[in-house]
PDB file of C-alpha atoms in Angstrom:
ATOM      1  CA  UNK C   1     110.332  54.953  89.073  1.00 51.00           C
ATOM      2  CA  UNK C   2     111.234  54.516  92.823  1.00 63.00           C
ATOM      3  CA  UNK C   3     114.474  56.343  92.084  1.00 68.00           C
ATOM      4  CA  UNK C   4     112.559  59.552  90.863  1.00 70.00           C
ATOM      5  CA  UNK C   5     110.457  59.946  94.162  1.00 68.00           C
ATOM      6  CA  UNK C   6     113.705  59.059  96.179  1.00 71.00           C
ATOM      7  CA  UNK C   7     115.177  62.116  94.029  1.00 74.00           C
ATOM      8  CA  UNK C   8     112.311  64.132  94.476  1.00 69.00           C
ATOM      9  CA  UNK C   9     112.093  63.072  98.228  1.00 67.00           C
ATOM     10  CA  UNK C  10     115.589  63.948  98.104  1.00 71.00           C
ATOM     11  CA  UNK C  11     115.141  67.903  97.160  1.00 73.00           C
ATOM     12  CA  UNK C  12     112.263  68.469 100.133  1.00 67.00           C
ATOM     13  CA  UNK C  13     113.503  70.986 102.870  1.00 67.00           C
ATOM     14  CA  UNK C  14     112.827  68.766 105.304  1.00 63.00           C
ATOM     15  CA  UNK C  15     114.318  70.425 107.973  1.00 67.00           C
ATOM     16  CA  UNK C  16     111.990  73.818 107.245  1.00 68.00           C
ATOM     17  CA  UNK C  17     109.150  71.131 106.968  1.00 61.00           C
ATOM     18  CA  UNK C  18     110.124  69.817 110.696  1.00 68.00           C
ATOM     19  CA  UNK C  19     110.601  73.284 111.894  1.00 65.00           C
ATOM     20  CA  UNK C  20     107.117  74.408 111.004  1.00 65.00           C
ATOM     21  CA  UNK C  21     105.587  70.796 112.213  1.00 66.00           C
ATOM     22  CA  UNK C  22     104.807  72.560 115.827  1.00 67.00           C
ATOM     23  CA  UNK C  23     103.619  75.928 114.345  1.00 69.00           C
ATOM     24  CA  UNK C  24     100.971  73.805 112.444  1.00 63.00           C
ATOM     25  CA  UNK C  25      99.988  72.037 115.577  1.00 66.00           C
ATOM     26  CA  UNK C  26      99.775  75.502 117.499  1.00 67.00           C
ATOM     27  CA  UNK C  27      97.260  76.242 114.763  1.00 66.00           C
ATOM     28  CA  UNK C  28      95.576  73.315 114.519  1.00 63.00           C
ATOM     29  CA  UNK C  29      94.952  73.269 118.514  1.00 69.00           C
ATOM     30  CA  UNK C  30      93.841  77.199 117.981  1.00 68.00           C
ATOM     31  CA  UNK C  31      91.513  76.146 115.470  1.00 66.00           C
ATOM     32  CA  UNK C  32      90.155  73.197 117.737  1.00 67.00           C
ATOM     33  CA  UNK C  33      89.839  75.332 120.728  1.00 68.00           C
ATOM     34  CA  UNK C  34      88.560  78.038 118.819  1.00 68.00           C
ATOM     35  CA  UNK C  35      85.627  75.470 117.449  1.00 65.00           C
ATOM     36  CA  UNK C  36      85.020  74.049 120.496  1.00 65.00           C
ATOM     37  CA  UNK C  37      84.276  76.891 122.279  1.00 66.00           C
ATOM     38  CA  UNK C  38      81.854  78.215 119.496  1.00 63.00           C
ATOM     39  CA  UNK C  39      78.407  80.073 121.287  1.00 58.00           C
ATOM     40  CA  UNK C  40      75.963  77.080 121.974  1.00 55.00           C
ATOM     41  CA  UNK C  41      78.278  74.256 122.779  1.00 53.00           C
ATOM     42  CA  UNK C  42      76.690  71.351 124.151  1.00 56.00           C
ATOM     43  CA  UNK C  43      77.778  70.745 127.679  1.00 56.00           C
ATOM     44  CA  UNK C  44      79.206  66.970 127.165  1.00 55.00           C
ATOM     45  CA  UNK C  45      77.743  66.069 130.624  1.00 54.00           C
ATOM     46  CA  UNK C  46      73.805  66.904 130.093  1.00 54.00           C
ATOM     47  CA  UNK C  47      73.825  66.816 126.483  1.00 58.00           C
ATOM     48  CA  UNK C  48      72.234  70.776 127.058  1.00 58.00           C
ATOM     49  CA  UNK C  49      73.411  74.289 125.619  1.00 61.00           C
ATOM     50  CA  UNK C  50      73.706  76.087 128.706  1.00 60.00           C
ATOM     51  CA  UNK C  51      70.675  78.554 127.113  1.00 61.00           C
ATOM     52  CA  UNK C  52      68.335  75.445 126.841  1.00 56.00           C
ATOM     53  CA  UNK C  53      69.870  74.014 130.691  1.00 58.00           C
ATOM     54  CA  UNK C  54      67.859  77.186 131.854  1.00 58.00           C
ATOM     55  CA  UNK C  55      64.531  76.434 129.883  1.00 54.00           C
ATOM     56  CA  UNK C  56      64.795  72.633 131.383  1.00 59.00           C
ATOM     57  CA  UNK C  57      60.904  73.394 132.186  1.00 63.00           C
ATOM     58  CA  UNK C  58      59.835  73.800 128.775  1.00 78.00           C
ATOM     59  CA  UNK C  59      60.065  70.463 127.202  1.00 82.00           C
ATOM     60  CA  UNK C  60      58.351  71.259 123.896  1.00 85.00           C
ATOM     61  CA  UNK C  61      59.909  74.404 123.309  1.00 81.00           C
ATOM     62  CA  UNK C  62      63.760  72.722 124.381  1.00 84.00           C
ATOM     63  CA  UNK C  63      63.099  70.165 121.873  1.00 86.00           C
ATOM     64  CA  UNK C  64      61.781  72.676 119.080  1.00 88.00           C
ATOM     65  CA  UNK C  65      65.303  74.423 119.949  1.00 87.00           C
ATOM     66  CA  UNK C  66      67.008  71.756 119.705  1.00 90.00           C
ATOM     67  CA  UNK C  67      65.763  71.183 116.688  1.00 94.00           C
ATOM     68  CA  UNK C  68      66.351  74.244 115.411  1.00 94.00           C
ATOM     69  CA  UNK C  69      70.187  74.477 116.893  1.00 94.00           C
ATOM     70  CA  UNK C  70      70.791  70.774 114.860  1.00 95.00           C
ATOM     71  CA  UNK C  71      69.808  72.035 111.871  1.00 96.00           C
ATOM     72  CA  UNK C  72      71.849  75.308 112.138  1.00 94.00           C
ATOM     73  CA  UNK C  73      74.725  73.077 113.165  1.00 93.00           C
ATOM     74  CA  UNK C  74      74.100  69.982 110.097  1.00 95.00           C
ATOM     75  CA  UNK C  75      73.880  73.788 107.933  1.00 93.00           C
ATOM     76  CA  UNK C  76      77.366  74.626 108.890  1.00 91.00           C
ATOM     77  CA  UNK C  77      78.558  71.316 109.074  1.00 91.00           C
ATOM     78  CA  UNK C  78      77.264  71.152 105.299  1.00 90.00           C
ATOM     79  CA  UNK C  79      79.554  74.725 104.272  1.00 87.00           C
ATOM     80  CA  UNK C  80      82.260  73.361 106.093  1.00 87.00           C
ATOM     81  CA  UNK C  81      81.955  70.460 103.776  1.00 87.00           C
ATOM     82  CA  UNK C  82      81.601  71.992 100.605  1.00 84.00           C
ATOM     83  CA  UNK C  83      84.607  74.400 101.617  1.00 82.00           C
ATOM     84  CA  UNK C  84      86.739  71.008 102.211  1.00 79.00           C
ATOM     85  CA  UNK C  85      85.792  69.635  98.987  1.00 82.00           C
ATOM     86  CA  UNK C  86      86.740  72.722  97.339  1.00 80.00           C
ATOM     87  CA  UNK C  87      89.761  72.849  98.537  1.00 80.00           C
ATOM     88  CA  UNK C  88      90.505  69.147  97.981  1.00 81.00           C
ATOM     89  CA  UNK C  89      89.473  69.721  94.260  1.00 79.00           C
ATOM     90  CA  UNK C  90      92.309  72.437  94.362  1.00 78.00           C
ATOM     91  CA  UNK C  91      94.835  70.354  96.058  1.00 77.00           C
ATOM     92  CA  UNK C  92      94.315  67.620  93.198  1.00 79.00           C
ATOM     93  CA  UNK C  93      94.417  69.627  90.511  1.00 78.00           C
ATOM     94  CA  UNK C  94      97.576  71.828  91.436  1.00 80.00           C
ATOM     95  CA  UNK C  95      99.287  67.837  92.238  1.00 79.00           C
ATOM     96  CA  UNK C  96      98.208  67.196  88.601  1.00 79.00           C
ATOM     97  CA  UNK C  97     100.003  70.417  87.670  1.00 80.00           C
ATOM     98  CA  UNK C  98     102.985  69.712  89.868  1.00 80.00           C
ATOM     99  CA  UNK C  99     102.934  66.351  88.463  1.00 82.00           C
ATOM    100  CA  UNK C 100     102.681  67.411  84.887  1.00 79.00           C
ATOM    101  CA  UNK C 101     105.655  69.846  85.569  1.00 82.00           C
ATOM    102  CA  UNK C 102     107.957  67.277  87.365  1.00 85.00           C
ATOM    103  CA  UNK C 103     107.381  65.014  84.126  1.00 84.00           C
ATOM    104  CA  UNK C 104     108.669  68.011  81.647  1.00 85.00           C
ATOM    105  CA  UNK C 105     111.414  68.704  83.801  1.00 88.00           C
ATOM    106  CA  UNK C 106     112.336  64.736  83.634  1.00 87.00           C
ATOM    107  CA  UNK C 107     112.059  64.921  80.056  1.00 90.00           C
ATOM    108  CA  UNK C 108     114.264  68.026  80.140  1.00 92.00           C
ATOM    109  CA  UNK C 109     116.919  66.587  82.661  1.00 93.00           C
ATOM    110  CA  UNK C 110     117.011  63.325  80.251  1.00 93.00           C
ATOM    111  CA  UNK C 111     117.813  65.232  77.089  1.00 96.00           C
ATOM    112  CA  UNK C 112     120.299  67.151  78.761  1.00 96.00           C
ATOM    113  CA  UNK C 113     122.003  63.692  79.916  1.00 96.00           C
ATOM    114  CA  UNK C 114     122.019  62.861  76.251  1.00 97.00           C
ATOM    115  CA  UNK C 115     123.035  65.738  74.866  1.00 97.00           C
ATOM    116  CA  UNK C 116     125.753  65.552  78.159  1.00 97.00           C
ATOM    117  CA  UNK C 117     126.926  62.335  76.938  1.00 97.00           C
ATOM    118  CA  UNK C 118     127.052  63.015  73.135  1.00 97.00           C
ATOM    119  CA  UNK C 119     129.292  66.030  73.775  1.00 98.00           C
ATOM    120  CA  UNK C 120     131.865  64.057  75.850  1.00 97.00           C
ATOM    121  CA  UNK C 121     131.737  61.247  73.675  1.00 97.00           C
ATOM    122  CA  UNK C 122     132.649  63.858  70.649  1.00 97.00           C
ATOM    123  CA  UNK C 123     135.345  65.416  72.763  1.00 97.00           C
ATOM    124  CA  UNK C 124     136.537  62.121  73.687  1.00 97.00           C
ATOM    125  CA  UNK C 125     136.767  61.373  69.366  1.00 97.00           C
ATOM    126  CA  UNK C 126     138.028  65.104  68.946  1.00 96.00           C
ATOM    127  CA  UNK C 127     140.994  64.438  71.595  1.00 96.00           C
ATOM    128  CA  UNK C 128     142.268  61.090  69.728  1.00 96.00           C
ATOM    129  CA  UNK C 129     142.181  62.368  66.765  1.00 95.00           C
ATOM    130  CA  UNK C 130     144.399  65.398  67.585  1.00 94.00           C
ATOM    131  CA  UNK C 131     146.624  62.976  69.248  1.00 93.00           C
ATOM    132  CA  UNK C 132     146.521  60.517  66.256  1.00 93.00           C
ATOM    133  CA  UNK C 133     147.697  63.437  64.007  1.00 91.00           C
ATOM    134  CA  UNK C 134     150.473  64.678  66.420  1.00 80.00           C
TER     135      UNK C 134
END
């Protein structure tokens, strides 16, 4: 079995996979940077949106924001969730379907090395017998 995945392993582009290894780390950073600077940050220093820095004065009503800018955040945090598992659901199921599809093509390739091996074993007999009769 360790031969097939060295086969398989084998037939990856690896050097278009390499090549695009820093374009998906130029999006990946984008998409970090992109989060981090999303409206209502928390500065890392006070633990404050810079909104609720200015309302320092109003303890109740920074906490009730606070509050309110969690539960936005533990919202979106949720979506983003569901949206991963989604996608991980899809992932697994189109592996299953590659998976499936590598098997019938192993089935394929094996029959062919059969039917490969019959025929030259046949043309092998069909040679010495039209040399036997010469």
């Amino acid at each position: 079995m360790a031969a097939g995945w060295w086969t398989v392993l084998k037939t990856v582009p690896w050097s278009e996979v390499i090549s695009a290894a820093p374009q998906v780390a130029t999006g990946a950073r984008r998409l970090w940077d992109t989060v981090n600077r999303k409206p209502g940050a928390v500065d890392p220093a006070t633990g404050l949106s810079p909104e609720m820095a200015a309302q320092e004065d109003d303890i109740i009503g920074l906490l009730i924001a606070r509050s309110e800018q969690n539960d936005a955040e533990l919202n979106d945090l949720r979506n983003q969730m569901r949206s991963a598992s989604e996608l991980i659901a899809n992932l697994a199921d189109q592996n299953a379907q590659l998976i499936a599809k590598m098997d019938v093509q192993r089935q394929k390739l094996t029959w062919l090395g059969v039917t490969a091996g019959l025929s030259a074993l046949l043309s092998v007999v069909a040679l010495i017998l039209v040399a036997v009769r010469t």
